[in-house]
Coordinates of C-alpha atoms in Angstrom, one line a residue:
Chain B
M964 CA 26.8 17.9 -14.6
P965 CA 25.7 15.4 -11.9
R966 CA 26.6 11.7 -12.5
F967 CA 22.9 10.8 -12.9
A968 CA 22.1 13.5 -15.4
L969 CA 21.2 11.0 -18.1
A970 CA 18.8 9.2 -15.9
I971 CA 16.8 12.3 -15.0
P972 CA 14.3 11.9 -17.9
A973 CA 13.5 8.3 -17.0
W974 CA 13.4 9.2 -13.3
A975 CA 11.0 12.2 -13.9
W976 CA 8.8 10.0 -16.1
L977 CA 8.5 7.2 -13.6
V978 CA 8.0 9.6 -10.7
T979 CA 5.2 11.5 -12.6
F980 CA 3.4 8.4 -13.9
F981 CA 4.2 5.8 -11.3
V982 CA 5.2 7.1 -7.9
A983 CA 2.7 10.0 -7.9
P984 CA -0.3 7.9 -9.0
V985 CA 0.4 5.2 -6.5
A986 CA 1.0 7.7 -3.8
M987 CA -2.4 9.2 -4.7
V988 CA -4.0 5.7 -4.3
V989 CA -2.5 5.4 -0.9
W990 CA -3.9 8.8 0.0
F991 CA -7.4 7.8 -1.3
S992 CA -7.3 4.6 0.8
F993 CA -7.6 6.7 4.0
G994 CA -10.6 8.6 2.7
Y995 CA -14.3 7.5 2.1
K996 CA -16.9 7.4 -0.5
P997 CA -19.2 10.5 -0.2
G998 CA -22.7 9.6 -1.3
I999 CA -23.8 7.8 -4.5
F1000 CA -22.2 10.1 -7.1
G1001 CA -18.9 10.8 -5.5
T1002 CA -15.9 8.5 -5.9
H1003 CA -13.7 9.6 -3.0
A1004 CA -13.3 12.2 -0.4
N1005 CA -10.4 12.8 2.0
D1006 CA -11.7 15.5 4.5
V1007 CA -12.0 12.8 7.2
L1008 CA -9.0 10.4 7.4
S1009 CA -9.3 6.9 8.9
F1010 CA -8.4 3.3 8.6
D1011 CA -12.0 2.3 8.1
R1012 CA -11.6 1.4 4.5
Y1013 CA -9.0 -1.2 5.5
L1014 CA -11.4 -2.7 8.0
E1015 CA -14.1 -2.7 5.4
A1016 CA -11.7 -4.4 2.9
L1017 CA -11.0 -7.1 5.5
S1018 CA -14.7 -7.7 6.4
P1019 CA -15.8 -11.3 5.8
T1020 CA -17.3 -10.5 2.4
F1021 CA -13.9 -9.4 0.9
F1022 CA -11.6 -11.4 3.3
T1023 CA -12.6 -14.7 1.6
T1024 CA -11.4 -13.3 -1.7
F1025 CA -8.0 -12.4 -0.1
L1026 CA -7.7 -15.9 1.3
N1027 CA -8.7 -17.3 -2.0
T1028 CA -6.1 -15.3 -3.8
L1029 CA -3.4 -16.3 -1.3
W1030 CA -4.3 -19.9 -1.8
I1031 CA -4.2 -19.7 -5.5
G1032 CA -0.9 -17.8 -5.3
L1033 CA 0.8 -20.4 -3.0
A1034 CA -0.6 -23.4 -4.8
G1035 CA 0.1 -22.0 -8.2
T1036 CA 3.7 -21.1 -7.3
A1037 CA 4.3 -24.6 -5.8
L1038 CA 2.8 -26.3 -8.8
C1039 CA 4.9 -24.2 -11.2
L1040 CA 8.1 -25.2 -9.3
V1041 CA 7.2 -28.9 -9.2
I1042 CA 6.3 -28.9 -12.9
G1043 CA 9.0 -26.5 -14.1
L1044 CA 12.1 -27.8 -12.2
P1045 CA 12.3 -31.2 -14.0
V1046 CA 11.7 -29.5 -17.3
A1047 CA 14.4 -26.9 -16.7
Y1048 CA 16.8 -29.6 -15.6
W1049 CA 16.0 -31.7 -18.6
M1050 CA 16.5 -28.7 -21.0
A1051 CA 19.8 -27.6 -19.4
V1052 CA 21.4 -31.0 -18.7
K1053 CA 19.8 -33.8 -20.5
A1054 CA 18.8 -32.4 -23.9
P1055 CA 21.5 -32.3 -26.6
P1056 CA 23.3 -29.0 -26.5
S1057 CA 22.5 -28.3 -30.2
R1058 CA 18.7 -28.4 -29.4
R1059 CA 18.8 -26.1 -26.3
G1060 CA 18.4 -22.9 -28.3
L1061 CA 15.3 -24.4 -30.0
L1062 CA 13.8 -25.6 -26.7
L1063 CA 14.4 -22.1 -25.1
A1064 CA 12.7 -20.5 -28.0
L1065 CA 9.7 -22.9 -27.6
V1066 CA 9.4 -21.8 -24.0
M1067 CA 9.4 -18.2 -25.1
V1068 CA 6.6 -18.6 -27.6
P1069 CA 3.8 -19.0 -25.0
F1070 CA 5.4 -16.4 -22.8
W1071 CA 5.1 -13.9 -25.5
T1072 CA 1.7 -14.9 -26.8
N1073 CA -0.9 -12.4 -25.6
F1074 CA -1.8 -13.2 -22.0
L1075 CA -5.5 -12.7 -22.6
V1076 CA -5.6 -14.8 -25.8
R1077 CA -3.9 -17.8 -24.3
T1078 CA -6.2 -17.7 -21.3
I1079 CA -9.1 -17.7 -23.8
G1080 CA -7.5 -20.8 -25.3
W1081 CA -8.0 -22.5 -21.9
Q1082 CA -11.6 -21.3 -21.8
V1083 CA -12.1 -23.0 -25.1
I1084 CA -10.4 -26.2 -23.9
L1085 CA -12.2 -26.4 -20.6
A1086 CA -15.7 -25.4 -21.9
P1087 CA -18.3 -28.0 -20.9
E1088 CA -19.3 -28.3 -24.6
G1089 CA -15.6 -28.2 -25.8
W1090 CA -13.6 -31.1 -27.3
L1091 CA -11.8 -32.1 -24.1
S1092 CA -15.1 -32.5 -22.4
T1093 CA -16.4 -34.6 -25.3
L1094 CA -13.2 -36.6 -25.4
L1095 CA -13.2 -37.4 -21.7
Q1096 CA -16.9 -38.3 -21.8
G1097 CA -16.3 -40.5 -24.8
V1098 CA -13.5 -42.4 -23.1
G1099 CA -15.7 -42.7 -20.0
V1100 CA -13.5 -40.8 -17.6
I1101 CA -16.4 -38.5 -16.6
D1102 CA -20.1 -39.1 -16.9
G1103 CA -21.5 -35.6 -17.5
P1104 CA -20.0 -32.6 -19.3
L1105 CA -16.7 -31.3 -17.9
D1106 CA -17.5 -29.1 -14.9
I1107 CA -14.2 -27.2 -14.4
L1108 CA -14.7 -23.8 -16.2
Y1109 CA -15.6 -20.9 -13.8
T1110 CA -14.2 -22.6 -10.7
R1111 CA -11.1 -22.2 -8.6
T1112 CA -9.5 -25.3 -10.3
A1113 CA -9.9 -23.6 -13.7
V1114 CA -8.1 -20.4 -12.3
L1115 CA -5.4 -22.7 -10.8
I1116 CA -4.8 -24.4 -14.2
G1117 CA -4.8 -21.0 -15.9
V1118 CA -2.3 -19.3 -13.6
V1119 CA 0.1 -22.4 -13.6
Y1120 CA -0.1 -22.3 -17.4
N1121 CA 0.4 -18.5 -17.6
Y1122 CA 3.3 -18.2 -15.2
L1123 CA 5.1 -21.5 -15.9
P1124 CA 7.6 -20.0 -18.5
L1125 CA 8.6 -17.5 -15.8
M1126 CA 9.6 -20.4 -13.6
I1127 CA 11.3 -22.5 -16.3
L1128 CA 13.6 -19.7 -17.7
P1129 CA 15.4 -18.7 -14.5
L1130 CA 15.7 -22.3 -13.4
Y1131 CA 17.2 -23.2 -16.8
V1132 CA 19.7 -20.4 -16.6
A1133 CA 20.7 -21.6 -13.1
F1134 CA 21.1 -25.2 -14.1
D1135 CA 23.0 -24.2 -17.2
R1136 CA 25.5 -22.3 -15.0
V1137 CA 26.3 -25.2 -12.7
G1138 CA 28.0 -26.8 -15.7
N1139 CA 29.1 -30.4 -16.3
P1140 CA 32.6 -30.3 -14.7
L1141 CA 31.1 -30.1 -11.2
R1142 CA 28.7 -33.0 -11.8
E1143 CA 31.4 -35.1 -13.1
A1144 CA 33.7 -34.3 -10.2
S1145 CA 30.8 -35.3 -7.9
K1146 CA 30.5 -38.6 -9.8
D1147 CA 34.2 -39.2 -9.7
L1148 CA 34.1 -38.8 -5.9
G1149 CA 31.6 -41.6 -5.7
A1150 CA 28.3 -39.8 -5.5
G1151 CA 25.3 -41.3 -7.3
K1152 CA 23.1 -39.2 -9.6
W1153 CA 20.5 -38.5 -6.9
R1154 CA 23.2 -37.5 -4.4
T1155 CA 24.9 -35.3 -7.0
F1156 CA 21.6 -33.6 -7.8
A1157 CA 20.7 -33.0 -4.2
R1158 CA 24.1 -32.0 -2.9
V1159 CA 25.7 -30.3 -5.9
T1160 CA 23.4 -29.2 -8.6
L1161 CA 20.3 -28.1 -6.6
P1162 CA 22.2 -26.1 -4.0
L1163 CA 24.1 -24.3 -6.8
A1164 CA 20.9 -23.6 -8.6
R1165 CA 19.3 -22.0 -5.6
P1166 CA 19.5 -18.4 -7.0
G1167 CA 17.4 -19.7 -10.0
V1168 CA 14.8 -21.3 -7.7
I1169 CA 14.5 -18.1 -5.6
A1170 CA 14.2 -15.9 -8.8
G1171 CA 11.6 -18.3 -10.4
V1172 CA 9.5 -18.4 -7.2
L1173 CA 9.5 -14.6 -7.0
L1174 CA 8.9 -14.1 -10.6
V1175 CA 5.9 -16.3 -10.5
F1176 CA 4.3 -15.5 -7.1
I1177 CA 4.4 -11.7 -7.3
P1178 CA 2.6 -11.1 -10.6
L1179 CA 0.4 -14.1 -9.9
M1180 CA -1.0 -12.5 -6.7
G1181 CA -2.0 -9.4 -8.6
D1182 CA -3.4 -11.3 -11.6
Y1183 CA -6.7 -9.9 -12.9
I1184 CA -7.1 -11.5 -16.3
T1185 CA -6.9 -15.2 -15.6
A1186 CA -9.5 -15.0 -12.9
T1187 CA -11.8 -12.8 -15.1
V1188 CA -11.7 -15.3 -18.0
L1189 CA -11.7 -18.6 -16.2
G1190 CA -12.9 -17.8 -12.6
G1191 CA -16.4 -16.6 -12.9
A1192 CA -18.2 -16.0 -9.6
K1193 CA -16.5 -18.9 -7.8
G1194 CA -12.9 -18.1 -8.6
N1195 CA -12.6 -14.5 -7.5
M1196 CA -9.2 -12.9 -7.0
V1197 CA -8.3 -9.6 -5.4
G1198 CA -7.3 -8.0 -8.7
Q1199 CA -11.0 -8.3 -9.8
L1200 CA -12.1 -6.9 -6.5
V1201 CA -10.0 -3.8 -6.9
A1202 CA -11.0 -3.4 -10.5
S1203 CA -14.7 -3.6 -9.7
Q1204 CA -14.5 -1.0 -7.0
F1205 CA -13.0 1.4 -9.5
Q1206 CA -15.1 0.5 -12.5
T1207 CA -18.6 -0.5 -11.3
A1208 CA -19.0 0.3 -7.6
Q1209 CA -17.2 3.7 -8.1
N1210 CA -15.8 3.5 -4.6
W1211 CA -12.3 4.6 -5.2
A1212 CA -11.5 4.8 -1.4
L1213 CA -12.3 1.2 -0.8
G1214 CA -10.6 0.0 -4.0
S1215 CA -7.5 1.9 -3.1
A1216 CA -7.4 0.3 0.4
M1217 CA -7.8 -3.1 -1.3
A1218 CA -4.9 -2.3 -3.7
V1219 CA -2.6 -1.3 -0.8
L1220 CA -3.6 -4.4 1.1
L1221 CA -2.8 -6.6 -1.9
I1222 CA 0.7 -5.1 -2.0
L1223 CA 1.1 -5.6 1.7
V1224 CA -0.1 -9.2 1.5
I1225 CA 2.4 -10.0 -1.3
M1226 CA 5.3 -8.4 0.7
V1227 CA 4.4 -10.1 4.0
T1228 CA 4.0 -13.5 2.3
V1229 CA 7.4 -13.2 0.5
A1230 CA 9.1 -12.2 3.8
L1231 CA 7.4 -15.0 5.7
G1232 CA 8.3 -17.5 3.0
A1233 CA 11.9 -16.4 3.0
L1234 CA 12.0 -16.8 6.8
V1235 CA 10.5 -20.3 6.6
V1236 CA 12.9 -21.4 3.9
W1237 CA 15.8 -20.0 5.8
L1238 CA 14.9 -21.8 8.9
A1239 CA 14.0 -25.1 7.1
T1240 CA 17.3 -25.2 5.2
L1241 CA 19.4 -24.3 8.3
P1242 CA 20.3 -28.0 9.1
F1243 CA 21.2 -28.6 5.5
R1244 CA 23.4 -25.6 5.1
S1245 CA 25.5 -26.3 8.1
R1246 CA 26.0 -29.9 6.8
N1247 CA 26.6 -28.9 3.3
R1248 CA 29.0 -26.1 3.1
L1249 CA 30.6 -24.9 -0.2
V1250 CA 34.0 -23.5 -0.2
L1251 CA 34.5 -21.7 -3.5
G1252 CA 37.8 -20.5 -4.8
E1253 CA 38.5 -17.1 -6.2
P1254 CA 37.6 -16.9 -9.9
P1255 CA 40.7 -17.3 -11.9
S1256 CA 42.0 -14.1 -13.4
T1257 CA 42.2 -15.5 -16.9
R1258 CA 38.4 -15.6 -17.1
A1259 CA 37.0 -12.9 -19.3
A1260 CA 34.5 -10.5 -17.8
P1261 CA 31.1 -12.1 -18.1
A1262 CA 29.1 -10.5 -20.9
A1263 CA 25.9 -10.1 -19.0
P1264 CA 26.4 -10.0 -15.2
S1265 CA 23.2 -10.9 -13.5
G1266 CA 23.3 -8.5 -10.6
A1267 CA 20.3 -10.3 -9.3
D1268 CA 21.9 -12.2 -6.5
S1269 CA 25.5 -12.3 -5.3
A1270 CA 25.2 -16.0 -5.1
A1271 CA 24.4 -16.1 -8.8
D1272 CA 27.7 -14.5 -9.6
T1273 CA 29.7 -17.1 -7.8
A1274 CA 28.2 -19.9 -9.7
P1275 CA 30.0 -19.4 -13.1
A1276 CA 33.3 -19.1 -11.1
A1277 CA 32.5 -22.3 -9.5
A1278 CA 32.3 -24.0 -12.9
D1279 CA 35.9 -23.3 -13.6
R1280 CA 37.3 -24.6 -10.4
V1281 CA 36.1 -27.7 -8.6
P1282 CA 35.1 -26.6 -5.2
E1283 CA 36.0 -28.7 -2.2
E1284 CA 32.7 -29.8 -0.7
V1285 CA 33.0 -30.0 3.0
A1286 CA 30.6 -32.5 4.4
S1287 CA 30.7 -33.5 8.0
Chain Z
M1444 CA 24.8 -46.9 -23.5
K1445 CA 21.4 -47.7 -22.2
R1446 CA 19.5 -44.7 -21.0
S1447 CA 18.4 -44.9 -17.3
W1448 CA 14.7 -44.8 -16.5
S1449 CA 15.1 -41.5 -14.8
D1450 CA 16.4 -39.9 -18.0
V1451 CA 13.5 -41.4 -19.9
A1452 CA 11.1 -40.1 -17.4
L1453 CA 12.6 -36.6 -17.6
S1454 CA 12.3 -36.6 -21.4
V1455 CA 8.7 -37.8 -21.3
W1456 CA 7.9 -35.1 -18.7
G1457 CA 9.7 -32.5 -20.8
V1458 CA 7.6 -33.4 -23.9
L1459 CA 4.4 -33.4 -21.9
V1460 CA 5.0 -30.0 -20.4
F1461 CA 5.8 -28.6 -23.8
L1462 CA 2.5 -30.0 -25.1
F1463 CA 0.8 -28.3 -22.1
L1464 CA 2.5 -25.1 -23.0
F1465 CA 1.3 -25.2 -26.6
A1466 CA -2.2 -26.6 -26.1
P1467 CA -4.2 -23.3 -25.9
I1468 CA -2.0 -21.7 -28.6
I1469 CA -2.8 -24.5 -31.0
V1470 CA -6.5 -24.3 -30.0
I1471 CA -6.5 -20.6 -30.8
I1472 CA -4.7 -21.0 -34.2
V1473 CA -7.1 -23.8 -35.2
S1474 CA -10.1 -21.8 -34.1
A1475 CA -8.9 -19.0 -36.3
F1476 CA -10.1 -21.0 -39.3
N1477 CA -13.5 -21.8 -37.7
T1478 CA -16.4 -20.5 -39.9
G1479 CA -19.0 -20.8 -37.1
R1480 CA -20.6 -18.0 -35.2
L1481 CA -19.0 -18.9 -31.8
L1482 CA -15.3 -19.5 -31.0
V1483 CA -16.1 -22.5 -28.9
A1484 CA -18.2 -24.4 -31.3
W1485 CA -16.5 -25.7 -34.4
D1486 CA -18.4 -25.4 -37.6
G1487 CA -16.2 -25.7 -40.7
F1488 CA -12.9 -24.7 -42.1
G1489 CA -12.6 -21.3 -43.8
F1490 CA -11.0 -17.8 -43.8
D1491 CA -14.1 -15.9 -42.6
G1492 CA -12.3 -14.7 -39.5
F1493 CA -9.4 -13.2 -41.4
I1494 CA -11.8 -11.4 -43.7
A1495 CA -13.4 -9.8 -40.7
L1496 CA -10.2 -7.9 -40.1
L1497 CA -10.8 -6.1 -43.4
A1498 CA -14.6 -5.9 -43.2
K1499 CA -15.1 -4.7 -39.6
P1500 CA -14.0 -1.2 -39.0
A1501 CA -14.0 -1.7 -35.2
I1502 CA -11.5 -4.5 -35.4
R1503 CA -9.3 -2.7 -37.9
D1504 CA -9.3 0.5 -35.7
A1505 CA -8.4 -1.5 -32.6
V1506 CA -5.5 -3.2 -34.3
W1507 CA -4.3 0.1 -35.7
V1508 CA -4.5 1.8 -32.3
S1509 CA -2.5 -1.1 -30.8
V1510 CA 0.2 -0.8 -33.4
Q1511 CA 0.4 2.9 -33.2
T1512 CA 0.6 3.1 -29.4
G1513 CA 3.0 0.2 -29.5
A1514 CA 5.4 2.1 -31.7
I1515 CA 5.2 5.4 -29.8
A1516 CA 5.4 3.7 -26.4
A1517 CA 8.4 1.7 -27.5
L1518 CA 10.1 4.9 -28.7
V1519 CA 9.5 6.7 -25.4
A1520 CA 10.6 3.7 -23.3
T1521 CA 13.7 3.2 -25.5
V1522 CA 14.9 6.8 -25.3
L1523 CA 14.3 7.1 -21.5
G1524 CA 15.6 3.6 -20.8
T1525 CA 18.7 3.9 -23.0
L1526 CA 19.8 7.2 -21.3
A1527 CA 19.1 5.7 -17.9
G1528 CA 20.9 2.5 -18.7
I1529 CA 24.0 4.4 -20.0
A1530 CA 24.0 6.6 -16.9
M1531 CA 23.9 3.5 -14.6
A1532 CA 26.6 1.7 -16.4
R1533 CA 29.0 4.6 -17.0
H1534 CA 28.4 6.9 -14.1
P1535 CA 27.8 4.6 -11.2
G1536 CA 27.4 5.9 -7.7
K1537 CA 25.2 5.6 -4.7
W1538 CA 22.3 7.0 -6.8
V1539 CA 22.2 3.8 -8.9
F1540 CA 21.1 1.8 -5.8
W1541 CA 18.1 4.0 -5.4
F1542 CA 17.3 4.2 -9.1
I1543 CA 17.4 0.4 -9.4
G1544 CA 15.1 0.3 -6.4
L1545 CA 12.6 2.5 -8.3
L1546 CA 12.9 0.3 -11.4
L1547 CA 12.3 -2.8 -9.3
L1548 CA 9.3 -1.2 -7.7
V1549 CA 7.9 -0.5 -11.1
S1550 CA 8.5 -4.1 -12.2
V1551 CA 7.0 -5.8 -9.2
T1552 CA 3.9 -3.6 -8.6
P1553 CA 0.9 -5.6 -9.9
E1554 CA -0.4 -4.3 -13.1
I1555 CA -3.9 -3.8 -11.7
V1556 CA -2.5 -1.4 -9.1
D1557 CA -0.7 0.6 -11.8
A1558 CA -4.0 0.7 -13.7
V1559 CA -6.3 1.8 -10.9
A1560 CA -3.7 4.4 -9.9
L1561 CA -3.2 5.8 -13.4
L1562 CA -6.9 6.3 -14.1
P1563 CA -7.6 8.9 -11.4
W1564 CA -4.2 10.5 -12.0
L1565 CA -4.8 11.0 -15.7
V1566 CA -8.3 12.3 -15.0
F1567 CA -6.7 14.7 -12.4
L1568 CA -4.0 15.9 -14.9
G1569 CA -6.5 16.1 -17.8
Q1570 CA -9.5 17.7 -16.2
D1571 CA -8.4 19.3 -12.9
L1572 CA -5.1 20.7 -14.2
G1573 CA -6.6 21.3 -17.6
L1574 CA -3.8 19.6 -19.5
A1575 CA -5.9 18.5 -22.5
L1576 CA -3.0 16.3 -23.7
F1577 CA -3.8 13.7 -21.0
S1578 CA -7.4 13.4 -22.2
D1579 CA -6.1 12.1 -25.5
G1580 CA -6.6 8.3 -25.9
V1581 CA -3.3 7.5 -27.5
V1582 CA -1.3 9.6 -25.0
R1583 CA -2.9 7.9 -22.1
L1584 CA -2.1 4.4 -23.6
V1585 CA 1.4 5.4 -24.3
V1586 CA 1.9 6.6 -20.8
G1587 CA 0.5 3.5 -19.3
H1588 CA 2.4 1.1 -21.6
S1589 CA 5.8 2.9 -21.3
L1590 CA 6.3 2.4 -17.5
F1591 CA 7.3 -1.2 -17.3
A1592 CA 9.0 -1.0 -20.7
T1593 CA 11.2 1.9 -19.5
A1594 CA 12.4 -0.4 -16.7
V1595 CA 13.1 -3.3 -19.0
V1596 CA 15.1 -1.2 -21.5
S1597 CA 17.1 0.3 -18.6
Y1598 CA 18.1 -3.1 -17.4
I1599 CA 19.0 -4.4 -20.8
V1600 CA 21.1 -1.4 -21.8
R1601 CA 22.9 -1.3 -18.4
A1602 CA 23.6 -5.1 -18.6
R1603 CA 25.2 -4.7 -22.0
L1604 CA 27.4 -1.7 -21.2
V1605 CA 28.5 -3.1 -17.8
G1606 CA 29.8 -6.1 -19.7
L1607 CA 31.9 -3.9 -22.0
D1608 CA 35.0 -2.0 -21.0
A1609 CA 34.8 1.8 -20.8
Q1610 CA 38.3 2.0 -22.3
L1611 CA 36.9 2.9 -25.8
E1612 CA 35.1 5.9 -24.4
E1613 CA 38.2 6.9 -22.4
A1614 CA 40.3 6.6 -25.6
S1615 CA 37.7 8.8 -27.4
S1616 CA 37.9 11.6 -24.9
D1617 CA 41.7 11.3 -24.8
L1618 CA 41.6 12.0 -28.6
Y1619 CA 39.8 15.2 -27.8
A1620 CA 36.3 14.1 -28.8
K1621 CA 33.6 16.2 -27.0
P1622 CA 31.4 14.3 -24.6
L1623 CA 28.5 14.5 -27.0
T1624 CA 30.6 13.2 -29.9
T1625 CA 31.8 10.3 -27.7
F1626 CA 28.3 9.5 -26.7
R1627 CA 27.1 9.6 -30.3
R1628 CA 30.0 7.8 -32.0
V1629 CA 31.2 5.4 -29.3
T1630 CA 28.7 4.7 -26.4
L1631 CA 25.6 4.6 -28.5
P1632 CA 26.9 2.2 -31.1
L1633 CA 28.3 -0.1 -28.3
A1634 CA 24.8 -0.2 -26.7
M1635 CA 23.0 -0.5 -30.0
P1636 CA 22.1 -4.2 -29.9
A1637 CA 20.6 -3.7 -26.5
V1638 CA 18.8 -0.6 -27.6
L1639 CA 17.2 -2.4 -30.6
A1640 CA 16.3 -5.4 -28.5
G1641 CA 14.8 -3.1 -25.9
F1642 CA 12.7 -1.3 -28.5
L1643 CA 11.3 -4.5 -30.0
L1644 CA 10.6 -5.9 -26.5
S1645 CA 8.8 -2.7 -25.5
F1646 CA 6.7 -2.9 -28.7
T1647 CA 5.6 -6.4 -28.0
L1648 CA 4.9 -5.5 -24.3
S1649 CA 2.7 -2.7 -25.4
L1650 CA 1.0 -4.7 -28.0
D1651 CA 0.0 -7.2 -25.3
N1652 CA -0.9 -4.8 -22.5
T1653 CA -4.4 -5.4 -21.4
V1654 CA -5.0 -4.5 -17.9
I1655 CA -3.6 -0.9 -17.9
A1656 CA -5.0 -0.3 -21.3
A1657 CA -8.5 -1.4 -20.1
F1658 CA -8.5 1.3 -17.4
V1659 CA -6.8 4.3 -19.1
Q1660 CA -8.4 3.9 -22.6
V1661 CA -10.8 6.5 -23.9
S1662 CA -13.7 5.2 -26.0
G1663 CA -12.8 5.8 -29.6
T1664 CA -9.2 4.6 -29.1
T1665 CA -9.7 1.1 -27.9
P1666 CA -6.6 -1.1 -28.4
W1667 CA -6.9 -4.7 -29.6
P1668 CA -6.5 -6.5 -26.3
V1669 CA -9.2 -4.3 -24.7
Y1670 CA -11.5 -5.1 -27.7
V1671 CA -11.0 -8.8 -26.9
L1672 CA -11.7 -8.2 -23.2
S1673 CA -15.0 -6.6 -24.0
A1674 CA -15.8 -9.3 -26.6
L1675 CA -15.4 -11.7 -23.7
R1676 CA -18.6 -10.4 -22.2
S1677 CA -20.6 -10.2 -25.5
G1678 CA -19.5 -13.6 -26.8
L1679 CA -16.3 -14.6 -28.5
R1680 CA -16.4 -15.0 -32.2
P1681 CA -13.8 -16.9 -34.3
E1682 CA -12.4 -13.5 -35.7
I1683 CA -10.9 -12.9 -32.3
A1684 CA -8.8 -16.0 -32.8
S1685 CA -8.0 -15.0 -36.4
V1686 CA -6.7 -11.6 -35.6
S1687 CA -4.9 -12.9 -32.5
T1688 CA -3.1 -15.4 -34.7
I1689 CA -2.0 -12.5 -37.0
M1690 CA -0.8 -10.6 -33.9
L1691 CA 1.0 -13.7 -32.6
V1692 CA 2.9 -13.9 -35.9
L1693 CA 3.8 -10.2 -35.7
T1694 CA 5.1 -10.7 -32.1
L1695 CA 7.1 -13.7 -33.1
V1696 CA 8.7 -11.9 -36.0
A1697 CA 9.6 -9.0 -33.7
L1698 CA 11.1 -11.5 -31.2
G1699 CA 12.9 -13.4 -33.9
L1700 CA 14.5 -10.0 -34.8
V1701 CA 15.5 -9.5 -31.2
A1702 CA 17.2 -12.9 -31.0
F1703 CA 18.9 -12.2 -34.4
V1704 CA 20.2 -8.8 -33.2
L1705 CA 21.5 -10.3 -29.9
R1706 CA 23.1 -13.3 -31.6
R1707 CA 24.9 -11.0 -34.0
A1708 CA 26.1 -9.0 -31.0
G1709 CA 27.6 -12.2 -29.6
D1710 CA 25.2 -13.3 -27.0
S1711 CA 24.6 -17.0 -26.2
A1712 CA 21.1 -18.6 -26.3
T1713 CA 20.9 -18.4 -22.6
Q1714 CA 21.8 -14.7 -22.5
I1715 CA 19.2 -14.0 -25.2
A1716 CA 16.6 -15.8 -23.1
R1717 CA 17.5 -13.8 -20.0
T1718 CA 17.4 -10.5 -21.9
M1719 CA 14.0 -11.4 -23.4
T1720 CA 12.4 -12.1 -20.1
G1721 CA 13.8 -8.9 -18.7
N1722 CA 16.1 -10.3 -16.0

């Protein structure tokens, strides 16, 4: 019996219902739409659908999606980082379980329903609009719903828990001893945060950014509920090609392009971050000791990032920080 | 000791963000008791929305389809994911690298791509190949909902077993237990908390799945989220909020059970949070 025998059913299931369909979509993307009633044909293969998908009509939507993706991820990071730090470091340990549970509740509320909640809040005739008009912040009814701003609010809201949770885990792992050591060695709290806590929490930042950016780019529901005509995203474009326009070839090309855009952006982002932090990393080198053998095997190894696994070891031993 | 201004600022920020996180949920729960005709316009307090669940067959059927497909999809994902997770943890090799690659691919592919890919594929299987099974509404939904859930269960079960020593299983085979007996009496009970957590997570994932469901569903078996999505176009009524509130309570009960199971198995709050987000 081969070693992977038990994984064969899952493998077969995923190949049949994930790999094969996606491969078919890639195949469709090289075809064309034959006439009004056909959805796709592949007797002539070309890259024409990709050119069509990048024509000015659709290209603005791709740019729009990328803008929302980048701005949304950045906002999630800026909003989520202090919260995660507060939960993991400042809040009393006895309340952390409760706070975590509170972050999970929105995460597990139906995506569509909580987005509808925002539609109710942002509606021109809604109570927020009435309140703001009553206070005198705005003159007319609130004019946010069905714009790009509404979509941005929606995606930041929808994906914020996915940013907070990995950041919390990362901050939690850094542990108090290291921060105290940094303080004992004369560093102020800002310096401790910038030179000890944040560098050690880097795997969490990376995980959070990826967990937010990737699904956000493919989001379909938020833009449908809050975006209207002005806040279009690629997800809707793909859906409409399959559902209303019945042009499966073009829709497939858009879907493939969407995946490519996500992959290229993540790769470029990684490169930029790597280059930008180069001077910091050469100045701020961590020398971590081997994890002591007395430490029990961790109950749930992350496996996500090798750097993540060195973090708990670091909590047991004060590393010597070499700064030049 | 006096608290520094930065600590105070952090606390205030934390509370504000929590308010932000709960704002739309509170709005939905409050709207559930709206007696008006439209969700957006508050009319009066009452239970009309909840009565609609009993009175309107379309809503009742949608909720039932959701619960039904949720249970079947969770079962499929749990069986497949548990076996795969055990294989990854107990029979590691080069293949695990490729398999995890496949699972990662399943998890990061945008749902909308899965959805548009599954639709023609299921049509192809059902009509071109004549497999009538794939023209059945519930089967289609189960297939669509089980993909991501299978990956999640595999991760959870693998993480649990990797953290536990394989000595018990070795002892079992040293004592002449057949492989199947060892699997049934030792490995499976060890993995059980993760299996249960995986089942409940898959159930809630399926209950919430909107995008894939909207594409693969067949009229007649419309799950609840797709009903809501179509109501979005025809006008949202308070009953949407009422039924959603009930579904939210259902989900929270399931998740509370997950947390309870994991806590009993000795996980910390942080580990539970990691498991429940699937990473």
